[in-house]
Amino acid sequence: MEPNGQVVDVIVAGAGPSGTAAALSLAQIGYSVTIIAPAERPADRRTVALLAGSVTFLDALGVWPFVVEKAAPLRSLRIVDGTQRLIRAPEVLFHAAEIGHDAFGHNVANADLTAALARLCNQRGIPRLVASVDRVDMNADLVTAVLDTGETVSARLIVAADGRRSRVRRSSGISVREWTYKQSALVANLSHTQPHHDTSTEFHTEGGPFTLVPLTGNRSSLVWVSHPSETDRRKAEDPAALAREIERRSASLLGAITVDGPVQAFPLSGMATSRFAGQRVALVSEAAHVFPPIGAQGLNLGYRDVAALAGILAGAADPGQVDLLADYDRSRRVDAYTRTAAVDALNRSLLTGFLPVQALRGAGLFILDRVPTLRRAVMRQGIEPG
């Protein structure tokens, strides 16, 4: 298709926390960028644990000063085997100070992060078209986004940040492998009477992880993974009854619990793409990979996608060059595929009743607790890969 609308260097499809960060990153290195995304959705009450590498990335973009006062530091991480199985792992407590960091990262509300990114895009004059990309057409020189409004926008590169059902990815012919789990996640924000001491606590249970992540003040966010029927039952409970169940499950670690606002539930699934780039297309974040909310890897992995893409494209006259996109594809494969496999393996190890797997998981945590060199290496790799 020949362009009959505007032409820019880069189109970013999607205005979530990955899409807006991609727009800021690519504009920062000199490209003209247009964001294309539908109208704002209702406020998302979920939170995201941004690891130290993501905080550094957002600080370099100029976003972090708008977010830091609303973010809670994660200075310690506790893992507790909350199963009732024959073989149980020891409790393990990691401290960021052991690797010279003030915090492993910060927990912040998705809505606050997205608002800060959108504000900075607006301040820097990055235009946004309120529309959806229906499909993309490519030729040797340009990619043209055909919008649901009938308009077209052409560019030398389109960045797909339009989520797990990415229309840009589908139009580009990049295949995916998808899988599901017999699990769903209950998500809520909590108030409590005891301080969290900037410590994130993850209880491993037979149904999946039960994770309490600090928010500012005496507040925490909860992600409780279990069988869908259990999640549905808990979501339908009276808030006071649910709070009592959360308090029991957490062994009253945070004192008396109050459910602060609505409770949400999300089915768990996974997805991996065959490639991270195609003809004048680059995939980032959930357009490229999806896995369960374990170990705070989702958006952090997406930000590493964006940082890698901007680093490879910096200084290039044509951001859609075949060799540059091939470099991007190669650069992201190992990180994304190994993280996806590791999270999948950990999640499945919690679900299995097979004794050798339980023993292996317990032994792994025991070694991490007792071998300082390995312990520090794993912590560093967890927050700043490479």
GROMACS .gro file of N, CA and C in nm, residues 56-122:
model
  201
   56THR      N    1   1.660   0.212   3.675
   56THR     CA    2   1.768   0.284   3.606
   56THR      C    3   1.725   0.327   3.467
   57PHE      N    4   1.658   0.238   3.397
   57PHE     CA    5   1.608   0.268   3.262
   57PHE      C    6   1.509   0.385   3.266
   58LEU      N    7   1.412   0.381   3.358
   58LEU     CA    8   1.312   0.487   3.367
   58LEU      C    9   1.375   0.618   3.412
   59ASP      N   10   1.477   0.611   3.495
   59ASP     CA   11   1.546   0.732   3.538
   59ASP      C   12   1.617   0.798   3.421
   60ALA      N   13   1.678   0.717   3.335
   60ALA     CA   14   1.747   0.771   3.217
   60ALA      C   15   1.648   0.837   3.120
   61LEU      N   16   1.524   0.789   3.118
   61LEU     CA   17   1.422   0.850   3.033
   61LEU      C   18   1.367   0.979   3.093
   62GLY      N   19   1.390   1.002   3.223
   62GLY     CA   20   1.336   1.118   3.291
   62GLY      C   21   1.201   1.092   3.355
   63VAL      N   22   1.159   0.967   3.362
   63VAL     CA   23   1.028   0.932   3.417
   63VAL      C   24   1.032   0.913   3.568
   64TRP      N   25   1.140   0.857   3.619
   64TRP     CA   26   1.142   0.814   3.758
   64TRP      C   27   1.114   0.926   3.857
   65PRO      N   28   1.161   1.050   3.836
   65PRO     CA   29   1.127   1.156   3.932
   65PRO      C   30   0.977   1.178   3.949
   66PHE      N   31   0.896   1.145   3.848
   66PHE     CA   32   0.751   1.160   3.859
   66PHE      C   33   0.687   1.044   3.937
   67VAL      N   34   0.763   0.937   3.959
   67VAL     CA   35   0.707   0.813   4.015
   67VAL      C   36   0.759   0.784   4.155
   68VAL      N   37   0.882   0.826   4.184
   68VAL     CA   38   0.953   0.776   4.302
   68VAL      C   39   0.878   0.800   4.432
   69GLU      N   40   0.809   0.913   4.448
   69GLU     CA   41   0.740   0.940   4.573
   69GLU      C   42   0.620   0.847   4.596
   70LYS      N   43   0.572   0.785   4.489
   70LYS     CA   44   0.457   0.695   4.499
   70LYS      C   45   0.499   0.548   4.500
   71ALA      N   46   0.629   0.523   4.499
   71ALA     CA   47   0.681   0.386   4.490
   71ALA      C   48   0.738   0.341   4.623
   72ALA      N   49   0.720   0.214   4.654
   72ALA     CA   50   0.772   0.157   4.778
   72ALA      C   51   0.897   0.075   4.749
   73PRO      N   52   1.006   0.099   4.820
   73PRO     CA   53   1.128   0.021   4.796
   73PRO      C   54   1.112  -0.124   4.841
   74LEU      N   55   1.177  -0.213   4.769
   74LEU     CA   56   1.179  -0.356   4.804
   74LEU      C   57   1.321  -0.389   4.847
   75ARG      N   58   1.345  -0.378   4.976
   75ARG     CA   59   1.483  -0.395   5.026
   75ARG      C   60   1.516  -0.538   5.061
   76SER      N   61   1.414  -0.618   5.086
   76SER     CA   62   1.437  -0.759   5.120
   76SER      C   63   1.332  -0.845   5.050
   77LEU      N   64   1.368  -0.970   5.028
   77LEU     CA   65   1.278  -1.067   4.966
   77LEU      C   66   1.280  -1.194   5.048
   78ARG      N   67   1.163  -1.235   5.094
   78ARG     CA   68   1.150  -1.357   5.174
   78ARG      C   69   1.074  -1.462   5.093
   79ILE      N   70   1.125  -1.585   5.090
   79ILE     CA   71   1.056  -1.697   5.026
   79ILE      C   72   1.025  -1.800   5.134
   80VAL      N   73   0.897  -1.834   5.145
   80VAL     CA   74   0.851  -1.927   5.250
   80VAL      C   75   0.780  -2.044   5.183
   81ASP      N   76   0.819  -2.166   5.218
   81ASP     CA   77   0.748  -2.285   5.170
   81ASP      C   78   0.622  -2.302   5.256
   82GLY      N   79   0.509  -2.265   5.199
   82GLY     CA   80   0.383  -2.275   5.272
   82GLY      C   81   0.303  -2.399   5.238
   83THR      N   82   0.368  -2.497   5.175
   83THR     CA   83   0.298  -2.621   5.142
   83THR      C   84   0.292  -2.712   5.265
   84GLN      N   85   0.213  -2.817   5.253
   84GLN     CA   86   0.204  -2.917   5.358
   84GLN      C   87   0.264  -3.049   5.311
   85ARG      N   88   0.357  -3.042   5.217
   85ARG     CA   89   0.411  -3.163   5.157
   85ARG      C   90   0.520  -3.226   5.243
   86LEU      N   91   0.554  -3.349   5.207
   86LEU     CA   92   0.654  -3.424   5.284
   86LEU      C   93   0.789  -3.355   5.282
   87ILE      N   94   0.830  -3.306   5.164
   87ILE     CA   95   0.959  -3.238   5.150
   87ILE      C   96   0.932  -3.089   5.135
   88ARG      N   97   0.982  -3.010   5.228
   88ARG     CA   98   0.958  -2.865   5.226
   88ARG      C   99   1.092  -2.792   5.222
   89ALA      N  100   1.093  -2.680   5.152
   89ALA     CA  101   1.214  -2.600   5.141
   89ALA      C  102   1.232  -2.512   5.264
   90PRO      N  103   1.355  -2.475   5.296
   90PRO     CA  104   1.377  -2.384   5.408
   90PRO      C  105   1.333  -2.242   5.372
   91GLU      N  106   1.302  -2.161   5.472
   91GLU     CA  107   1.275  -2.020   5.446
   91GLU      C  108   1.405  -1.951   5.407
   92VAL      N  109   1.396  -1.863   5.306
   92VAL     CA  110   1.514  -1.792   5.258
   92VAL      C  111   1.482  -1.643   5.258
   93LEU      N  112   1.578  -1.563   5.308
   93LEU     CA  113   1.562  -1.418   5.312
   93LEU      C  114   1.681  -1.353   5.243
   94PHE      N  115   1.652  -1.275   5.139
   94PHE     CA  116   1.756  -1.205   5.063
   94PHE      C  117   1.748  -1.056   5.096
   95HIS      N  118   1.864  -0.991   5.106
   95HIS     CA  119   1.870  -0.848   5.133
   95HIS      C  120   1.946  -0.779   5.019
   96ALA      N  121   1.891  -0.671   4.967
   96ALA     CA  122   1.958  -0.599   4.857
   96ALA      C  123   2.095  -0.547   4.899
   97ALA      N  124   2.111  -0.515   5.027
   97ALA     CA  125   2.240  -0.464   5.074
   97ALA      C  126   2.354  -0.564   5.052
   98GLU      N  127   2.320  -0.694   5.043
   98GLU     CA  128   2.423  -0.796   5.022
   98GLU      C  129   2.494  -0.777   4.889
   99ILE      N  130   2.429  -0.714   4.791
   99ILE     CA  131   2.491  -0.692   4.660
   99ILE      C  132   2.512  -0.542   4.634
  100GLY      N  133   2.516  -0.465   4.743
  100GLY     CA  134   2.548  -0.324   4.731
  100GLY      C  135   2.436  -0.236   4.679
  101HIS      N  136   2.311  -0.283   4.687
  101HIS     CA  137   2.197  -0.203   4.642
  101HIS      C  138   2.115  -0.159   4.764
  102ASP      N  139   2.056  -0.041   4.753
  102ASP     CA  140   1.963   0.003   4.856
  102ASP      C  141   1.834  -0.079   4.851
  103ALA      N  142   1.794  -0.118   4.730
  103ALA     CA  143   1.670  -0.195   4.713
  103ALA      C  144   1.681  -0.281   4.588
  104PHE      N  145   1.612  -0.395   4.588
  104PHE     CA  146   1.603  -0.476   4.467
  104PHE      C  147   1.524  -0.403   4.358
  105GLY      N  148   1.435  -0.315   4.401
  105GLY     CA  149   1.351  -0.242   4.307
  105GLY      C  150   1.245  -0.167   4.386
  106HIS      N  151   1.139  -0.127   4.317
  106HIS     CA  152   1.029  -0.053   4.381
  106HIS      C  153   0.896  -0.105   4.328
  107ASN      N  154   0.795  -0.106   4.415
  107ASN     CA  155   0.660  -0.145   4.375
  107ASN      C  156   0.577  -0.019   4.358
  108VAL      N  157   0.507  -0.010   4.245
  108VAL     CA  158   0.432   0.111   4.213
  108VAL      C  159   0.302   0.072   4.145
  109ALA      N  160   0.199   0.153   4.162
  109ALA     CA  161   0.072   0.128   4.096
  109ALA      C  162   0.086   0.145   3.945
  110ASN      N  163   0.030   0.051   3.869
  110ASN     CA  164   0.032   0.062   3.723
  110ASN      C  165  -0.023   0.196   3.677
  111ALA      N  166  -0.132   0.241   3.739
  111ALA     CA  167  -0.194   0.366   3.697
  111ALA      C  168  -0.099   0.484   3.715
  112ASP      N  169  -0.023   0.487   3.826
  112ASP     CA  170   0.072   0.596   3.849
  112ASP      C  171   0.185   0.593   3.748
  113LEU      N  172   0.236   0.473   3.719
  113LEU     CA  173   0.344   0.461   3.622
  113LEU      C  174   0.298   0.502   3.483
  114THR      N  175   0.183   0.452   3.440
  114THR     CA  176   0.131   0.485   3.308
  114THR      C  177   0.104   0.634   3.294
  115ALA      N  178   0.049   0.694   3.400
  115ALA     CA  179   0.020   0.838   3.396
  115ALA      C  180   0.148   0.920   3.383
  116ALA      N  181   0.253   0.879   3.455
  116ALA     CA  182   0.381   0.952   3.447
  116ALA      C  183   0.443   0.941   3.308
  117LEU      N  184   0.437   0.823   3.249
  117LEU     CA  185   0.490   0.804   3.114
  117LEU      C  186   0.411   0.887   3.012
  118ALA      N  187   0.278   0.885   3.024
  118ALA     CA  188   0.195   0.963   2.932
  118ALA      C  189   0.221   1.113   2.946
  119ARG      N  190   0.239   1.156   3.071
  119ARG     CA  191   0.268   1.298   3.096
  119ARG      C  192   0.397   1.341   3.027
  120LEU      N  193   0.500   1.257   3.037
  120LEU     CA  194   0.628   1.292   2.976
  120LEU      C  195   0.621   1.288   2.823
  121CYS      N  196   0.545   1.192   2.769
  121CYS     CA  197   0.525   1.190   2.624
  121CYS      C  198   0.460   1.319   2.577
  122ASN      N  199   0.362   1.365   2.653
  122ASN     CA  200   0.293   1.489   2.618
  122ASN      C  201   0.387   1.609   2.628
   0.00000   0.00000   0.00000
